[in-house]
Each structure stands twice: as structure tokens, then as C-alpha cells.
mmCIF file of C-alpha atoms in Angstrom:
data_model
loop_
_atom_site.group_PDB
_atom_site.id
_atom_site.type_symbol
_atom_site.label_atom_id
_atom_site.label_comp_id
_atom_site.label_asym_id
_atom_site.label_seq_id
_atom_site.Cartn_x
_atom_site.Cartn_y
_atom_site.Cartn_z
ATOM 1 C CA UNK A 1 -63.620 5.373 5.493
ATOM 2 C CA UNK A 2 -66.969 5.547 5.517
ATOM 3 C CA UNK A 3 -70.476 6.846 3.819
ATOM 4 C CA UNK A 4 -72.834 9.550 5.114
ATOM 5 C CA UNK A 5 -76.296 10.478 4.020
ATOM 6 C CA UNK A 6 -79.011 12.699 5.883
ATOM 7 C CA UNK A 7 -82.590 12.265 4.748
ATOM 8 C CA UNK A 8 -85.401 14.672 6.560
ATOM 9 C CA UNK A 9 -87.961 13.432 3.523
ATOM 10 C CA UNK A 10 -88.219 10.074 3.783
ATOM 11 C CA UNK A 11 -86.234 8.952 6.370
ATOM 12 C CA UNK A 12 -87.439 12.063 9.069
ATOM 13 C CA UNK A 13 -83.961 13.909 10.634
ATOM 14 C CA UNK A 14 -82.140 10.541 9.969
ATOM 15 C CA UNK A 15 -78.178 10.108 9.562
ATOM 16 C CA UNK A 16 -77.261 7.456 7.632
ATOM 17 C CA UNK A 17 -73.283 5.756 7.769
ATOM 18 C CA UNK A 18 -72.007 2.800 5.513
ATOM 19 C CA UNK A 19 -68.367 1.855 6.674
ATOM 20 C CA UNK A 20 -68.853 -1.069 3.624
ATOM 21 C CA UNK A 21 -70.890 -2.918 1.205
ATOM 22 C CA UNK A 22 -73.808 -4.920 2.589
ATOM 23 C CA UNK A 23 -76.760 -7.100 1.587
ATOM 24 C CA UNK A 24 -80.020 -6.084 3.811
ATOM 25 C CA UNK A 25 -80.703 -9.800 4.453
ATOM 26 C CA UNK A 26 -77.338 -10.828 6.182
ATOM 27 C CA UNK A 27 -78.044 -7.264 8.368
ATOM 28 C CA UNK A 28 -78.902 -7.240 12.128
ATOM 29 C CA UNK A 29 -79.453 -4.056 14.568
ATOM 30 C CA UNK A 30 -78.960 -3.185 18.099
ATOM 31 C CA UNK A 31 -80.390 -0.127 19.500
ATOM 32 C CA UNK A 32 -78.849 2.444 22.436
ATOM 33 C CA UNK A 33 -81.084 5.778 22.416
ATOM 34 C CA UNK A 34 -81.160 7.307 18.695
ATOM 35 C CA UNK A 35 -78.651 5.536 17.406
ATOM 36 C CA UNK A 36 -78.296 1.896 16.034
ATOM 37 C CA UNK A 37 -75.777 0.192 15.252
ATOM 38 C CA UNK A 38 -76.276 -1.856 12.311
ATOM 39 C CA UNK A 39 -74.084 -5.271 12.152
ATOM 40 C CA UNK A 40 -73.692 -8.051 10.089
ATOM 41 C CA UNK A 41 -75.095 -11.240 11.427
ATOM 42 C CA UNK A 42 -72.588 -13.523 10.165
ATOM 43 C CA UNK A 43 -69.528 -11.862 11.530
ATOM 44 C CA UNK A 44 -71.406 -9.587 13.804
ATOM 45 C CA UNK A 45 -68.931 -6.887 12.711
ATOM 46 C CA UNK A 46 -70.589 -3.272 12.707
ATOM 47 C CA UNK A 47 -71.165 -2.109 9.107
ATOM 48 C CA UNK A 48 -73.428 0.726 9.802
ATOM 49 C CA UNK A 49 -75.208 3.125 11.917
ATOM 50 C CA UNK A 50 -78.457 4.802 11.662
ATOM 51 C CA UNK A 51 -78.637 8.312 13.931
ATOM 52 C CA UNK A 52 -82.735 9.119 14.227
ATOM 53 C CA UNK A 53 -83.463 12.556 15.226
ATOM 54 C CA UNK A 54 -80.213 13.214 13.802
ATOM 55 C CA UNK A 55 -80.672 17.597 13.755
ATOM 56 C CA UNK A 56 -81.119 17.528 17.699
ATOM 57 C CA UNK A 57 -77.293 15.943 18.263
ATOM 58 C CA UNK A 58 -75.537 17.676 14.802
ATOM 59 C CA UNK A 59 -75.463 20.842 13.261
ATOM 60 C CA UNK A 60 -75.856 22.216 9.476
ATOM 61 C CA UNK A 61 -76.783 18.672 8.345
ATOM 62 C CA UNK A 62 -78.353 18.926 4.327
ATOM 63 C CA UNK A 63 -80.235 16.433 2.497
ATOM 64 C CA UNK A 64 -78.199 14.035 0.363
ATOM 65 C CA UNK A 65 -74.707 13.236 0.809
ATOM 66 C CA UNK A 66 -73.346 15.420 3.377
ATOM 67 C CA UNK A 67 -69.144 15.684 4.704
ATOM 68 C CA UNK A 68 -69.467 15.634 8.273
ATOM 69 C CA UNK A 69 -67.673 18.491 10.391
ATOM 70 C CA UNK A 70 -65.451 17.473 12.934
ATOM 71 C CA UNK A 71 -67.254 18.562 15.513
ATOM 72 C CA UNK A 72 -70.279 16.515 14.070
ATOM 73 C CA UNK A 73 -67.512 13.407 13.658
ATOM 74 C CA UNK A 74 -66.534 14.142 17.809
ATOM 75 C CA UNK A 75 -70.388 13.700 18.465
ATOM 76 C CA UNK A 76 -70.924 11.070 17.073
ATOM 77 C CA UNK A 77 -67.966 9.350 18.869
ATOM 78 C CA UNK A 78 -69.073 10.511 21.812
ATOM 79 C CA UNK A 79 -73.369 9.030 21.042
ATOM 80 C CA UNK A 80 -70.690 5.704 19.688
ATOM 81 C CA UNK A 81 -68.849 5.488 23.100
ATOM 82 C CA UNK A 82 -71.691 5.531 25.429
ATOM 83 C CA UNK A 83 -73.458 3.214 23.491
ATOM 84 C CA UNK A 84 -70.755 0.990 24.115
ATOM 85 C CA UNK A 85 -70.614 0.168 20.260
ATOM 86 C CA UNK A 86 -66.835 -1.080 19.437
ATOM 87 C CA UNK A 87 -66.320 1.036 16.104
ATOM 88 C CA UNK A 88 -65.804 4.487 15.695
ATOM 89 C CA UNK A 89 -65.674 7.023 12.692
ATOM 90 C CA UNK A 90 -62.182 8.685 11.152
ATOM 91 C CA UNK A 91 -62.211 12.067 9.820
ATOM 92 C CA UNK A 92 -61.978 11.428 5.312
ATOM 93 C CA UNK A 93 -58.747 12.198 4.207
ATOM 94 C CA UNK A 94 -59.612 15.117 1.836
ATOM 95 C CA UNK A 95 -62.254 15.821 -1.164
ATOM 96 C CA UNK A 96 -64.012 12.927 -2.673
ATOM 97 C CA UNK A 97 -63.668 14.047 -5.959
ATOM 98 C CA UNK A 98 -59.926 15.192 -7.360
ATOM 99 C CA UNK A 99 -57.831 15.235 -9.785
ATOM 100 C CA UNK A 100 -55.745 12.529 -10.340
ATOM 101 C CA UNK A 101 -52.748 11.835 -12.647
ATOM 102 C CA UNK A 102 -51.896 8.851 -14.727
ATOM 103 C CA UNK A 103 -48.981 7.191 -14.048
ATOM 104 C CA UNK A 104 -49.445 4.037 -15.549
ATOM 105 C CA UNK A 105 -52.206 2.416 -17.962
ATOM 106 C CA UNK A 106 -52.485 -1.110 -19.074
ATOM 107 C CA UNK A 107 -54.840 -3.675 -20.739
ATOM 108 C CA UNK A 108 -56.392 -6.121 -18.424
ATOM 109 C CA UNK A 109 -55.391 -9.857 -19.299
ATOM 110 C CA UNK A 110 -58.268 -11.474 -20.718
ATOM 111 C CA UNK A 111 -60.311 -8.342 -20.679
ATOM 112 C CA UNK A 112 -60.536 -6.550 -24.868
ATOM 113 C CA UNK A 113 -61.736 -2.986 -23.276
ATOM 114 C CA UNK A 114 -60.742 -2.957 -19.413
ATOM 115 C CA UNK A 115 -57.513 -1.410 -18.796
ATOM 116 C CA UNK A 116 -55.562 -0.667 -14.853
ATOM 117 C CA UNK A 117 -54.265 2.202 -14.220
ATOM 118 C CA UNK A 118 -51.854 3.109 -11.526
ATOM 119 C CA UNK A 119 -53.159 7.160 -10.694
ATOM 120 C CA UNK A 120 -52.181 9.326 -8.539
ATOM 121 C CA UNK A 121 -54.665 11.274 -6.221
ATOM 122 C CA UNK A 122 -54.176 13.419 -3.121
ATOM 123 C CA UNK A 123 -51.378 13.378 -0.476
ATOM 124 C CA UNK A 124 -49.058 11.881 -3.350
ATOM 125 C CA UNK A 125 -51.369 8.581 -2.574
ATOM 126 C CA UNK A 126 -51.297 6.388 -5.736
ATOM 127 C CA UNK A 127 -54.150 4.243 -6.269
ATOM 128 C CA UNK A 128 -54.899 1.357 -8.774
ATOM 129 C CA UNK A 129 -58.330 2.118 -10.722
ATOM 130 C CA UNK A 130 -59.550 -0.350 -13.773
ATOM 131 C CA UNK A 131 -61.451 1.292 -15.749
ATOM 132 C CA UNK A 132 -63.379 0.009 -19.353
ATOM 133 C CA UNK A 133 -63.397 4.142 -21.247
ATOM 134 C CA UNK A 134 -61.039 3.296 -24.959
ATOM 135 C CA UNK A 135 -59.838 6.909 -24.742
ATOM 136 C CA UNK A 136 -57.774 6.512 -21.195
ATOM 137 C CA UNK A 137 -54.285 6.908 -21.515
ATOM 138 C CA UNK A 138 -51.389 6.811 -19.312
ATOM 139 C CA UNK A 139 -50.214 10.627 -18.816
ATOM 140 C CA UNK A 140 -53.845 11.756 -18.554
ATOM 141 C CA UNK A 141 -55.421 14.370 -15.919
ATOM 142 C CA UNK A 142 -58.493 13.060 -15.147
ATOM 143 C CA UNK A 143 -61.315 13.345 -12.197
ATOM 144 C CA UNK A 144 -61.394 10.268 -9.796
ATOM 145 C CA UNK A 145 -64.109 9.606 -7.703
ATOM 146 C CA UNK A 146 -62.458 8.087 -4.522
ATOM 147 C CA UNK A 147 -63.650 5.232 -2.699
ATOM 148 C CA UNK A 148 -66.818 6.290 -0.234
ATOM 149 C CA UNK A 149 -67.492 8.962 -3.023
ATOM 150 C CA UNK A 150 -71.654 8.753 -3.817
ATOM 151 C CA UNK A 151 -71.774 9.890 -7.098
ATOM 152 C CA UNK A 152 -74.928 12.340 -8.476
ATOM 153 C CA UNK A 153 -77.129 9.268 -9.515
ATOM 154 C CA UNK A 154 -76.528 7.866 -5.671
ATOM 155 C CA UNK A 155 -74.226 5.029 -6.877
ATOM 156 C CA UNK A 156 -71.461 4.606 -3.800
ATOM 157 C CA UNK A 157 -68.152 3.778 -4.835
ATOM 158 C CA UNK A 158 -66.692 0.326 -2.735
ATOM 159 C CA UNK A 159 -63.448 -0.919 -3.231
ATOM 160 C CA UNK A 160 -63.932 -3.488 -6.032
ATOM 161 C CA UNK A 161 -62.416 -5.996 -8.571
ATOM 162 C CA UNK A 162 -63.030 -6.580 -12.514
ATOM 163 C CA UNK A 163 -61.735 -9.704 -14.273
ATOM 164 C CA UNK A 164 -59.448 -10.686 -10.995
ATOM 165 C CA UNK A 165 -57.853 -7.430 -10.869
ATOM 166 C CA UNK A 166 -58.756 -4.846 -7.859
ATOM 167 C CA UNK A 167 -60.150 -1.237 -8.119
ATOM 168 C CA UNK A 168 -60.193 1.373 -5.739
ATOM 169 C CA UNK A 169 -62.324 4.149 -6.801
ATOM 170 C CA UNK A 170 -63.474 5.431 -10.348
ATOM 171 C CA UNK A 171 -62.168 7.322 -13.790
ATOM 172 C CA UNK A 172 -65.022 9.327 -14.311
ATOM 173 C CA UNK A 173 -66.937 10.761 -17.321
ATOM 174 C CA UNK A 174 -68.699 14.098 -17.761
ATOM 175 C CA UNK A 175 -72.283 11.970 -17.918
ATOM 176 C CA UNK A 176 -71.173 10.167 -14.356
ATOM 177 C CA UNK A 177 -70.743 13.608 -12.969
ATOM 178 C CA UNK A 178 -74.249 14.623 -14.013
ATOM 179 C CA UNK A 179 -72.011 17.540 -16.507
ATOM 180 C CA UNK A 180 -72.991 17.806 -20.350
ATOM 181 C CA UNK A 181 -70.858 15.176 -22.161
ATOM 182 C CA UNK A 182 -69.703 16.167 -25.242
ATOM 183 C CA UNK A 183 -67.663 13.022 -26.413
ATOM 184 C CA UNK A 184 -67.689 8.944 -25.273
ATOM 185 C CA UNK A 185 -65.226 7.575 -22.481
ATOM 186 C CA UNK A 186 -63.680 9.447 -19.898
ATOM 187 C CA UNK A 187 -63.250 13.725 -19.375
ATOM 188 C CA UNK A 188 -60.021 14.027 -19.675
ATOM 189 C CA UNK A 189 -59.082 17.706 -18.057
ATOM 190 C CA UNK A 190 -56.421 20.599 -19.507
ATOM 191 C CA UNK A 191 -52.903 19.478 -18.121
ATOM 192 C CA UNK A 192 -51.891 22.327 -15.854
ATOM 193 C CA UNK A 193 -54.549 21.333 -13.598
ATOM 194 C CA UNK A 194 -53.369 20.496 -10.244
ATOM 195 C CA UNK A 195 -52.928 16.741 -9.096
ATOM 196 C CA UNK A 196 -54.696 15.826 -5.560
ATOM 197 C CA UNK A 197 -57.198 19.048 -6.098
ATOM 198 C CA UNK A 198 -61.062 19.156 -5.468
ATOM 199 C CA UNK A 199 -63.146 19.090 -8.158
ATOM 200 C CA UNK A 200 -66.267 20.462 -7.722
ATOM 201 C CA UNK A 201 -69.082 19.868 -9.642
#
């Protein structure tokens, strides 16, 4: 899994990739060409890369969030590779925002709003999701944001944990999605919708 954001503002032609979570003060870089690798210096474990002049080696690259192609994926591999850099990208499995299905919802212990849900996404995949909205309810279609999902006001979703209990991904409302919300907690969508779908904002 991992995070990719083009900025040709900015950040000139530059290709931005978070594999995970990381404090800029614990962050070292090494350099091959246009790319860098960007590790962290306690473990020395790659956690990034930057890709400068980023139009020149991929094509139809937008500013913002962007899904890289496979081809653009293979070229990067390739840039990785000679580089000699130890960690490559994976293709995402699907869309990063779907509709997922409620299997199972219950309070957190020691928590009075958090509850953990166990939802299913796509592929069949079930994932467990806490999530603080009062009007959540097991048997619910609702839109998950999966994890490496940036959301519209450039929050990334990491795998997480609230009150001791993990979290993999978000629940989200209409007002997360940047979409008029017309009541508090979660948007809870029409029941013949599809589980494991895109939905597109």
C-alpha cells in the first residue's frame, strides 16, 4: 500500500509516495538521479520516495492525489531497481473509496461514543473500522475510505488505533467527503447499493 501525490505548483513536476506514517525529524534521504529515496533514520527502512521531474519518466500525471497506471507503477520499478533502492511499489487493490457493509457494530470498552465495526469492503475483504458517528449501526451501507485513501481536505488515512482497539480505514460522513451534509454522523447509503463498489465523489 502506499500514497501518491503529484504537485507541478509548489513542488515543480514532483511525485510524491508515502508507504507509512512518518515524522520529518526521524527522516533521512539518499539520492540516485531524480529520485530519492526517503528512509527513516532509526530503522533505515524506506518510507518514501520523492520522483523530481516526475512528467519526463510518467505519463497523464494531475495535480493532487493521483492512482498511478500500471505502466507508471512498472516505471517506477524500473527508476527503483537501478537505483538499487530495496523496496518496490504494488499495484492498490481496487478504488479507495467503496461501499462497504456492516457486519458487525459494537461499543468500545471504556469508550461512551466509539463503537468497532467489523465491515465488509471489496474482494469480500472484511475490515475492522472504529468509528465515534451515534447513528452507525450494524446492517448499514455505508462509504469507507480505505487505508492510503487522502481524503478532499488532504487528511491520509494510516492504519490506526482508538482506546486500544485497531482501525483500518474510515466510516465516512457527507462533510468528510466534501458533499452537502444534511444530518450529523455518518451517510448512511440506500440498501441495494452494491458492497465492494467505487464511490465516486
Amino acid at each position: 500500500m502506499f500514497v501518491s501525490t503529484y504537485n507541478n505548483n509548489g513542488l515543480k513536476d514532483t511525485l510524491m509516495i508515502l508507504f507509512e506514517k512518518s515524522e520529518s525529524d526521524v527522516q533521512e534521504a539518499s539520492k540516485s538521479g531524480d529520485l530519492v529515496a526517503i528512509k527513516n533514520k532509526e530503522t533505515h527502512s524506506i518510507v518514501g520516495y520523492n520522483l523530481f521531474n516526475a512528467s519526463t519518466h510518467l505519463k497523464n500525471l494531475n495535480n493532487g492525489p493521483v492512482t498511478l497506471s500500471e505502466g507508471n507503477i512498472e516505471k517506477l520499478n524500473n527508476l527503483i531497481i537501478e537505483a538499487d533502492f530495496e523496496r518496490t511499489l504494488e499495484a492498490a487493490n481496487g478504488p479507495n473509496f467503496v461501499v462497504g457493509y456492516i457486519k458487525k457494530c459494537e461499543p468500545v470498552e471504556g469508550s461512551d461514543h466509539l463503537s468497532v465495526t467489523h465491515t465488509e469492503i471489496n474482494d469480500g475483504k472484511e475490515v475492522q473500522i472504529v468509528c465515534g458517528a451515534s447513528n452507525i449501526a450494524q446492517g448499514q451501507k455505508v462509504v469507507v475510505a480505505k487505508v492510503g485513501t487522502i481524503m478532499p481536505n488532504g487528511l491520509i488515512i494510516w492504519p490506526g488505533e482508538l482506546k486500544g482497539v485497531s482501525s483500518e480505514g474510515m466510516v465516512c460522513s457527507a462533510r468528510e467527503l466534501g458533499l452537502p451534509q444534511e444530518y450529523d454522523g455518518i451517510m448512511v447509503l440506500d440498501d441495494d447499493m452494491e458492497t465492494g463498489t467505487e464511490f465516486t465523489l
